mmCIF file of C-alpha atoms in Angstrom:
data_model
loop_
_atom_site.group_PDB
_atom_site.id
_atom_site.type_symbol
_atom_site.label_atom_id
_atom_site.label_comp_id
_atom_site.label_asym_id
_atom_site.label_seq_id
_atom_site.Cartn_x
_atom_site.Cartn_y
_atom_site.Cartn_z
ATOM 1 C CA MET A 1 0.000 0.000 0.000
ATOM 2 C CA SER A 2 1.199 3.472 -0.774
ATOM 3 C CA PHE A 3 0.385 6.841 0.740
ATOM 4 C CA TYR A 4 0.822 10.459 -0.237
ATOM 5 C CA LEU A 5 0.781 13.110 2.461
ATOM 6 C CA ALA A 6 0.453 16.822 1.821
ATOM 7 C CA ILE A 7 0.303 19.732 4.239
ATOM 8 C CA ILE A 8 -1.451 22.755 2.805
ATOM 9 C CA GLY A 9 -1.144 26.226 4.310
ATOM 10 C CA SER A 10 -3.894 28.664 5.124
ATOM 11 C CA LYS A 11 -3.556 30.321 1.708
ATOM 12 C CA ASP A 12 -3.827 26.972 -0.062
ATOM 13 C CA ASN A 13 -0.091 26.891 -0.631
ATOM 14 C CA ALA A 14 1.805 23.600 -0.357
ATOM 15 C CA ILE A 15 3.963 23.457 2.748
ATOM 16 C CA TYR A 16 5.156 19.895 2.818
ATOM 17 C CA SER A 17 4.632 16.661 0.924
ATOM 18 C CA LEU A 18 5.827 13.121 1.243
ATOM 19 C CA ASP A 19 5.051 9.834 -0.429
ATOM 20 C CA PHE A 20 5.647 6.637 1.451
ATOM 21 C CA GLY A 21 4.542 3.041 1.669
ATOM 22 C CA THR A 22 3.394 0.770 4.445
ATOM 23 C CA TYR A 23 5.738 -1.280 6.603
ATOM 24 C CA ARG A 24 2.943 -3.794 7.209
ATOM 25 C CA GLN A 25 2.686 -6.998 5.173
ATOM 26 C CA GLY A 26 6.387 -6.966 4.411
ATOM 27 C CA GLY A 27 6.413 -3.489 2.920
ATOM 28 C CA ASP A 28 9.683 -1.561 3.034
ATOM 29 C CA GLY A 29 8.295 1.946 3.544
ATOM 30 C CA THR A 30 8.678 3.127 -0.024
ATOM 31 C CA SER A 31 5.700 4.024 -2.131
ATOM 32 C CA LYS A 32 4.653 1.798 -4.976
ATOM 33 C CA PHE A 33 2.853 4.386 -7.069
ATOM 34 C CA SER A 34 3.438 4.005 -10.783
ATOM 35 C CA ALA A 35 5.266 6.968 -12.270
ATOM 36 C CA ASP A 36 2.191 8.652 -13.739
ATOM 37 C CA VAL A 37 0.072 8.173 -10.628
ATOM 38 C CA ARG A 38 2.893 9.630 -8.536
ATOM 39 C CA GLN A 39 2.847 12.690 -10.763
ATOM 40 C CA LEU A 40 -0.894 12.994 -10.381
ATOM 41 C CA CYS A 41 -0.865 12.810 -6.576
ATOM 42 C CA PRO A 42 -0.491 16.546 -5.910
ATOM 43 C CA PHE A 43 -3.313 17.278 -8.345
ATOM 44 C CA ILE A 44 -5.659 14.700 -6.838
ATOM 45 C CA VAL A 45 -5.008 15.999 -3.373
ATOM 46 C CA HIS A 46 -5.305 19.652 -4.288
ATOM 47 C CA SER A 47 -8.557 19.087 -6.114
ATOM 48 C CA SER A 48 -10.132 17.979 -2.838
ATOM 49 C CA LEU A 49 -9.427 21.381 -1.276
ATOM 50 C CA ASP A 50 -12.729 22.705 -2.634
ATOM 51 C CA ILE A 51 -14.607 19.944 -0.878
ATOM 52 C CA ILE A 52 -12.795 20.671 2.365
ATOM 53 C CA GLU A 53 -13.789 24.290 2.140
ATOM 54 C CA GLU A 54 -17.425 23.257 2.080
ATOM 55 C CA VAL A 55 -17.208 20.531 4.685
ATOM 56 C CA GLN A 56 -15.055 22.303 7.261
ATOM 57 C CA TRP A 57 -17.809 24.773 8.202
ATOM 58 C CA THR A 58 -20.498 22.146 8.596
ATOM 59 C CA ASN A 59 -18.376 19.827 10.707
ATOM 60 C CA SER A 60 -16.886 20.908 14.007
ATOM 61 C CA ALA A 61 -14.423 18.024 14.163
ATOM 62 C CA MET A 62 -10.910 18.600 12.915
ATOM 63 C CA HIS A 63 -10.641 15.151 11.430
ATOM 64 C CA LEU A 64 -12.967 15.186 8.432
ATOM 65 C CA LYS A 65 -12.330 11.530 7.569
ATOM 66 C CA VAL A 66 -12.553 10.433 3.935
ATOM 67 C CA ILE A 67 -13.780 13.398 1.956
ATOM 68 C CA ASP A 68 -12.973 12.535 -1.616
ATOM 69 C CA LYS A 69 -12.341 9.628 -3.967
ATOM 70 C CA PHE A 70 -10.364 9.323 -7.136
ATOM 71 C CA TYR A 71 -10.726 5.932 -8.833
ATOM 72 C CA ASN A 72 -9.268 3.547 -6.234
ATOM 73 C CA TYR A 73 -7.773 6.239 -4.071
ATOM 74 C CA LEU A 74 -9.306 7.808 -0.993
ATOM 75 C CA ILE A 75 -8.445 11.194 0.456
ATOM 76 C CA SER A 76 -8.632 11.855 4.180
ATOM 77 C CA ALA A 77 -8.375 15.343 5.588
ATOM 78 C CA TYR A 78 -7.628 17.016 8.886
ATOM 79 C CA VAL A 79 -8.061 20.757 9.304
ATOM 80 C CA THR A 80 -6.357 22.510 12.199
ATOM 81 C CA SER A 81 -7.816 25.515 13.983
ATOM 82 C CA GLY A 82 -5.316 27.692 12.146
ATOM 83 C CA ASN A 83 -6.725 26.435 8.831
ATOM 84 C CA ILE A 84 -3.710 24.315 7.973
ATOM 85 C CA LYS A 85 -4.836 21.217 6.123
ATOM 86 C CA PHE A 86 -3.325 17.767 6.348
ATOM 87 C CA LEU A 87 -4.315 15.580 3.417
ATOM 88 C CA LEU A 88 -3.589 11.916 3.033
ATOM 89 C CA LEU A 89 -4.112 9.887 -0.100
ATOM 90 C CA HIS A 90 -4.540 6.210 0.674
ATOM 91 C CA GLU A 91 -5.996 3.004 -0.757
ATOM 92 C CA THR A 92 -8.026 1.390 2.019
ATOM 93 C CA ARG A 93 -10.355 2.853 4.595
ATOM 94 C CA ALA A 94 -8.876 3.065 8.120
ATOM 95 C CA ASP A 95 -10.414 6.116 9.808
ATOM 96 C CA GLU A 96 -9.234 5.447 13.349
ATOM 97 C CA VAL A 97 -5.595 4.761 12.499
ATOM 98 C CA ILE A 98 -5.468 7.765 10.226
ATOM 99 C CA ARG A 99 -7.017 9.920 12.918
ATOM 100 C CA GLN A 100 -4.230 8.929 15.322
ATOM 101 C CA PHE A 101 -1.674 9.603 12.640
ATOM 102 C CA PHE A 102 -3.108 13.079 12.041
ATOM 103 C CA VAL A 103 -3.273 13.904 15.751
ATOM 104 C CA ASP A 104 0.420 13.055 16.182
ATOM 105 C CA LEU A 105 1.263 14.898 12.997
ATOM 106 C CA TYR A 106 -0.528 17.938 14.393
ATOM 107 C CA ASP A 107 1.698 17.703 17.453
ATOM 108 C CA LEU A 108 4.810 17.649 15.271
ATOM 109 C CA TYR A 109 3.524 20.546 13.226
ATOM 110 C CA VAL A 110 2.911 22.624 16.359
ATOM 111 C CA LYS A 111 6.473 21.960 17.538
ATOM 112 C CA THR A 112 7.794 23.179 14.197
ATOM 113 C CA LEU A 113 5.567 26.214 14.370
ATOM 114 C CA MET A 114 7.002 27.086 17.792
ATOM 115 C CA SER A 115 10.469 27.542 16.345
ATOM 116 C CA PRO A 116 11.152 31.278 16.110
ATOM 117 C CA PHE A 117 12.718 30.940 12.679
ATOM 118 C CA TYR A 118 9.623 29.374 11.141
ATOM 119 C CA SER A 119 6.624 31.454 10.145
ATOM 120 C CA VAL A 120 3.095 30.376 9.288
ATOM 121 C CA ASP A 121 2.594 29.098 5.717
ATOM 122 C CA GLN A 122 6.330 28.834 5.111
ATOM 123 C CA ALA A 123 7.482 25.570 3.521
ATOM 124 C CA ILE A 124 8.823 23.101 6.084
ATOM 125 C CA THR A 125 12.367 22.185 5.127
ATOM 126 C CA SER A 126 13.457 20.822 8.495
ATOM 127 C CA LYS A 127 15.109 17.406 8.241
ATOM 128 C CA VAL A 128 14.083 16.625 11.804
ATOM 129 C CA PHE A 129 10.441 17.131 10.906
ATOM 130 C CA ASP A 130 10.842 14.948 7.839
ATOM 131 C CA GLN A 131 12.389 12.161 9.882
ATOM 132 C CA ARG A 132 9.730 12.325 12.564
ATOM 133 C CA VAL A 133 6.919 12.201 10.015
ATOM 134 C CA LYS A 134 8.479 9.081 8.550
ATOM 135 C CA MET A 135 8.629 7.547 12.020
ATOM 136 C CA LEU A 136 4.937 8.321 12.491
ATOM 137 C CA ALA A 137 4.142 6.735 9.157
ATOM 138 C CA LYS A 138 6.012 3.645 10.223
ATOM 139 C CA LYS A 139 4.198 3.530 13.530
ATOM 140 C CA TYR A 140 0.641 3.896 12.254
ATOM 141 C CA LEU A 141 0.324 3.116 8.571
ATOM 142 C CA MET B 1 23.081 31.009 61.696
ATOM 143 C CA ALA B 2 25.078 28.389 59.874
ATOM 144 C CA VAL B 3 26.638 29.348 56.576
ATOM 145 C CA ARG B 4 24.403 28.237 53.774
ATOM 146 C CA THR B 5 25.735 26.633 50.640
ATOM 147 C CA PRO B 6 24.946 28.239 47.294
ATOM 148 C CA ARG B 7 22.684 25.304 46.491
ATOM 149 C CA GLN B 8 20.567 25.908 49.588
ATOM 150 C CA ILE B 9 20.374 29.618 48.930
ATOM 151 C CA GLY B 10 19.298 29.003 45.358
ATOM 152 C CA GLU B 11 16.651 26.430 46.276
ATOM 153 C CA ASP B 12 15.348 28.584 49.043
ATOM 154 C CA VAL B 13 15.019 31.759 47.031
ATOM 155 C CA TRP B 14 13.554 29.892 44.055
ATOM 156 C CA LYS B 15 10.866 28.333 46.215
ATOM 157 C CA THR B 16 9.856 31.279 48.306
ATOM 158 C CA ARG B 17 10.826 34.564 46.802
ATOM 159 C CA ILE B 18 10.593 34.297 43.033
ATOM 160 C CA GLU B 19 7.557 35.064 40.968
ATOM 161 C CA LYS B 20 7.230 32.449 38.255
ATOM 162 C CA VAL B 21 6.154 33.015 34.673
ATOM 163 C CA ASN B 22 5.216 30.481 32.063
ATOM 164 C CA ALA B 23 8.337 28.940 30.511
ATOM 165 C CA GLU B 24 6.912 28.995 27.004
ATOM 166 C CA LEU B 25 6.286 32.703 27.319
ATOM 167 C CA VAL B 26 9.983 33.220 28.007
ATOM 168 C CA THR B 27 11.055 30.843 25.260
ATOM 169 C CA LEU B 28 8.836 32.400 22.628
ATOM 170 C CA THR B 29 9.645 35.958 23.651
ATOM 171 C CA TYR B 30 13.358 35.335 23.485
ATOM 172 C CA GLY B 31 12.891 33.427 20.231
ATOM 173 C CA SER B 32 11.106 36.292 18.562
ATOM 174 C CA VAL B 33 13.775 38.724 19.742
ATOM 175 C CA VAL B 34 16.510 36.628 18.143
ATOM 176 C CA ALA B 35 14.507 36.041 14.973
ATOM 177 C CA GLN B 36 13.805 39.746 14.661
ATOM 178 C CA LEU B 37 17.464 40.614 15.156
ATOM 179 C CA CYS B 38 18.384 38.157 12.411
ATOM 180 C CA LYS B 39 15.896 39.894 10.146
ATOM 181 C CA ASP B 40 17.058 43.394 11.063
ATOM 182 C CA PHE B 41 20.695 42.562 10.444
ATOM 183 C CA THR B 42 19.819 40.629 7.268
ATOM 184 C CA ASN B 43 21.254 37.412 8.661
ATOM 185 C CA ASP B 44 24.594 38.867 9.685
ATOM 186 C CA TYR B 45 24.855 36.463 12.612
ATOM 187 C CA ILE B 46 28.119 37.876 13.921
ATOM 188 C CA GLN B 47 26.302 41.173 14.463
ATOM 189 C CA VAL B 48 23.359 39.359 16.031
ATOM 190 C CA ASN B 49 25.685 37.655 18.541
ATOM 191 C CA GLU B 50 27.125 41.026 19.418
ATOM 192 C CA GLN B 51 23.710 42.624 19.911
ATOM 193 C CA LEU B 52 22.525 39.751 22.098
ATOM 194 C CA ASP B 53 25.653 40.121 24.178
ATOM 195 C CA LYS B 54 25.017 43.831 24.618
ATOM 196 C CA MET B 55 21.406 43.241 25.589
ATOM 197 C CA GLY B 56 22.554 40.649 28.080
ATOM 198 C CA TYR B 57 25.102 43.064 29.501
ATOM 199 C CA ASN B 58 22.401 45.611 30.187
ATOM 200 C CA ILE B 59 20.301 42.953 31.873
ATOM 201 C CA GLY B 60 23.251 41.646 33.876
ATOM 202 C CA ILE B 61 24.242 44.928 35.441
ATOM 203 C CA ARG B 62 20.735 45.164 36.878
ATOM 204 C CA LEU B 63 20.156 41.528 37.767
ATOM 205 C CA ILE B 64 23.220 41.295 40.003
ATOM 206 C CA GLU B 65 21.715 43.861 42.325
ATOM 207 C CA ASP B 66 18.508 41.855 42.407
ATOM 208 C CA ILE B 67 20.314 38.637 43.305
ATOM 209 C CA LEU B 68 22.334 40.226 46.050
ATOM 210 C CA ALA B 69 19.283 41.898 47.523
ATOM 211 C CA ARG B 70 17.297 38.676 47.585
ATOM 212 C CA THR B 71 19.981 36.383 48.888
ATOM 213 C CA ASN B 72 22.012 38.737 51.082
ATOM 214 C CA SER B 73 24.878 36.371 50.533
ATOM 215 C CA GLU B 74 28.444 37.138 51.456
ATOM 216 C CA ARG B 75 31.309 38.206 49.273
ATOM 217 C CA CYS B 76 32.811 35.311 47.309
ATOM 218 C CA ARG B 77 36.312 34.511 48.479
ATOM 219 C CA SER B 78 37.545 32.870 45.296
ATOM 220 C CA PHE B 79 36.600 32.600 41.668
ATOM 221 C CA LYS B 80 35.493 29.042 42.495
ATOM 222 C CA ASP B 81 32.921 30.426 44.908
ATOM 223 C CA THR B 82 31.811 32.807 42.218
ATOM 224 C CA ALA B 83 31.283 29.944 39.786
ATOM 225 C CA GLU B 84 29.189 28.107 42.361
ATOM 226 C CA MET B 85 27.056 31.184 42.943
ATOM 227 C CA ILE B 86 26.539 31.698 39.223
ATOM 228 C CA SER B 87 25.330 28.168 38.662
ATOM 229 C CA LYS B 88 23.474 27.340 41.874
ATOM 230 C CA VAL B 89 22.005 30.740 42.652
ATOM 231 C CA GLY B 90 22.047 32.906 39.528
ATOM 232 C CA PHE B 91 20.864 30.406 36.944
ATOM 233 C CA LYS B 92 18.742 28.627 39.520
ATOM 234 C CA ILE B 93 16.603 31.573 40.513
ATOM 235 C CA PHE B 94 16.181 33.115 37.086
ATOM 236 C CA LEU B 95 15.931 30.077 34.828
ATOM 237 C CA ASN B 96 15.571 27.161 37.299
ATOM 238 C CA ILE B 97 18.586 25.361 35.874
ATOM 239 C CA THR B 98 21.939 24.614 37.479
ATOM 240 C CA PRO B 99 24.542 24.213 34.751
ATOM 241 C CA ALA B 100 27.446 21.942 35.697
ATOM 242 C CA ILE B 101 30.796 23.584 36.385
ATOM 243 C CA LEU B 102 33.598 21.670 34.726
ATOM 244 C CA ASN B 103 36.996 21.908 33.087
ATOM 245 C CA TRP B 104 38.787 24.280 35.443
ATOM 246 C CA SER B 105 42.040 25.569 34.016
ATOM 247 C CA GLN B 106 45.306 25.115 35.916
ATOM 248 C CA ASP B 107 45.350 28.658 37.250
ATOM 249 C CA ASN B 108 41.675 28.503 38.340
ATOM 250 C CA LYS B 109 40.762 31.413 36.139
ATOM 251 C CA GLN B 110 38.737 29.574 33.531
ATOM 252 C CA PHE B 111 35.816 27.207 33.748
ATOM 253 C CA SER B 112 33.015 25.822 31.626
ATOM 254 C CA LEU B 113 29.312 25.853 32.280
ATOM 255 C CA ILE B 114 27.590 22.856 30.735
ATOM 256 C CA PHE B 115 23.892 23.351 30.085
ATOM 257 C CA ASP B 116 21.973 20.079 30.091
ATOM 258 C CA ASP B 117 18.753 21.912 29.713
ATOM 259 C CA ASN B 118 18.385 25.357 28.221
ATOM 260 C CA PRO B 119 14.895 26.828 28.458
ATOM 261 C CA LEU B 120 15.753 29.540 25.944
ATOM 262 C CA SER B 121 16.303 27.095 23.126
ATOM 263 C CA ASP B 122 13.269 24.811 23.462
ATOM 264 C CA PHE B 123 11.561 24.160 20.090
ATOM 265 C CA VAL B 124 14.330 26.012 18.263
ATOM 266 C CA GLU B 125 15.805 24.889 14.988
ATOM 267 C CA LEU B 126 18.418 27.178 13.503
ATOM 268 C CA PRO B 127 17.716 28.504 9.994
ATOM 269 C CA ASP B 128 19.106 26.073 7.437
ATOM 270 C CA ASP B 129 20.909 28.665 5.319
ATOM 271 C CA GLY B 130 24.215 26.903 6.000
ATOM 272 C CA LYS B 131 25.519 29.965 7.802
ATOM 273 C CA ALA B 132 23.571 30.142 11.044
ATOM 274 C CA ILE B 133 24.791 26.753 12.160
ATOM 275 C CA ASN B 134 28.389 27.989 12.070
ATOM 276 C CA GLU B 135 27.956 31.578 13.148
ATOM 277 C CA LEU B 136 24.951 32.135 15.369
ATOM 278 C CA TRP B 137 25.218 31.552 19.127
ATOM 279 C CA TYR B 138 21.511 31.419 19.806
ATOM 280 C CA SER B 139 21.675 31.864 23.587
ATOM 281 C CA ASN B 140 24.429 34.484 23.478
ATOM 282 C CA ILE B 141 22.410 36.793 25.697
ATOM 283 C CA LEU B 142 23.509 34.644 28.640
ATOM 284 C CA CYS B 143 27.167 35.525 28.003
ATOM 285 C CA GLY B 144 26.305 39.193 28.193
ATOM 286 C CA VAL B 145 24.342 38.686 31.384
ATOM 287 C CA LEU B 146 27.333 37.067 33.088
ATOM 288 C CA ARG B 147 29.737 39.686 31.811
ATOM 289 C CA GLY B 148 27.515 42.530 33.018
ATOM 290 C CA ALA B 149 26.672 40.985 36.363
ATOM 291 C CA LEU B 150 30.260 40.140 37.255
ATOM 292 C CA GLU B 151 31.547 43.506 36.173
ATOM 293 C CA MET B 152 29.354 45.101 38.806
ATOM 294 C CA VAL B 153 31.088 43.041 41.491
ATOM 295 C CA GLN B 154 34.554 44.015 40.258
ATOM 296 C CA LEU B 155 35.222 40.926 38.170
ATOM 297 C CA GLN B 156 36.050 41.479 34.548
ATOM 298 C CA VAL B 157 35.320 38.282 32.680
ATOM 299 C CA GLU B 158 35.011 37.071 29.161
ATOM 300 C CA ALA B 159 32.158 34.650 28.522
ATOM 301 C CA LYS B 160 31.495 32.883 25.274
ATOM 302 C CA PHE B 161 29.824 29.784 23.984
ATOM 303 C CA VAL B 162 32.090 27.103 22.551
ATOM 304 C CA SER B 163 29.449 24.528 21.622
ATOM 305 C CA ASP B 164 25.681 24.353 21.345
ATOM 306 C CA VAL B 165 23.342 21.407 20.878
ATOM 307 C CA LEU B 166 21.431 23.531 18.364
ATOM 308 C CA ARG B 167 24.469 23.344 16.121
ATOM 309 C CA GLY B 168 24.533 19.577 16.444
ATOM 310 C CA ASP B 169 27.170 19.451 19.195
ATOM 311 C CA ASP B 170 26.815 16.953 22.038
ATOM 312 C CA THR B 171 26.641 19.573 24.758
ATOM 313 C CA THR B 172 25.973 23.259 25.225
ATOM 314 C CA GLU B 173 29.091 24.715 26.780
ATOM 315 C CA MET B 174 29.954 28.255 27.825
ATOM 316 C CA ARG B 175 33.549 29.139 28.650
ATOM 317 C CA VAL B 176 34.056 31.809 31.296
ATOM 318 C CA THR B 177 37.463 33.412 31.747
ATOM 319 C CA LEU B 178 38.495 35.793 34.512
ATOM 320 C CA ILE B 179 40.492 38.600 32.982
ATOM 321 C CA ARG B 180 41.198 40.653 36.090
ATOM 322 C CA VAL B 181 39.776 41.804 39.365
ATOM 323 C CA LEU B 182 38.911 45.460 39.006
ATOM 324 C CA GLU B 183 40.335 47.687 41.693
ATOM 325 C CA ASP B 184 38.330 50.559 43.001
ATOM 326 C CA GLU B 185 39.620 53.192 40.681
ATOM 327 C CA MET B 186 39.368 56.898 41.163
ATOM 328 C CA PRO B 187 37.418 58.492 38.360
ATOM 329 C CA VAL B 188 39.734 60.333 36.032
ATOM 330 C CA GLY B 189 40.287 63.963 37.064
ATOM 331 C CA ASP B 190 38.898 63.420 40.530
ATOM 332 C CA GLU B 191 41.126 64.566 43.351
#
């Protein structure tokens, strides 16, 4: 199974993205998207932003669960209070696990945000953040 | 009354006579000061270090009075006593940390403060422009504080960081060197 994670800023700008695979069922953590699907990932994910905009005001939860589908792919979303969106493209439904993943990711994001040299909506280039996200992916997905 | 050790003084004052503020407030305030300085000096980190040191100096010359008033401790008899007071009283009551005192030089005029825990640098990641990691001493204000505080008690010292965990070093270490004990000097032109 493969995943594509994107963090979108409050002005709908991309802040961070990562593609990875599962470690379960003998996976090695790398994504198995075919080349053209991999290229499409950012587009698929960004196209669900419109849906989020509608759903986020009707739903008080931050985890919006699966909000969009694209052929066999599902898109889960999590919107923080500061209107930062976490989007995950995945293949099978697993709301609870993904919720935990998002909650921990939120924690990591907040820690990054607390650094005085980082400002809101700036792209996250920190290697530490990158590593920790990969650890989270390994733990949950 | 028995003579109290610096550790007891520090603990005592910290518990009873210090008003506490939220640690994150301090961390974020200091962080935004440093970040703003970096912006103002367009990432000339050498300048930023200097400014932080100056700011610290101005804080230090005031804080020393505060410490002495709160602790009414006696005059230190040696530079070793001074080091103890800095770590166990000074850092204890203002930041609630007691950096370890290590690596005394042969002539007892130089020592290192090792910071296991530095509340100023929580959450911080240095900018990854390839320059900050070699040039910026993020917590440099502390050097200025020591320099200013000790100058007011007739000790001229040089304090500077030699390693910082933010730069990827194993420890955060500040080297403090006694340059000379200032004599009470007559102001120039005063009879």
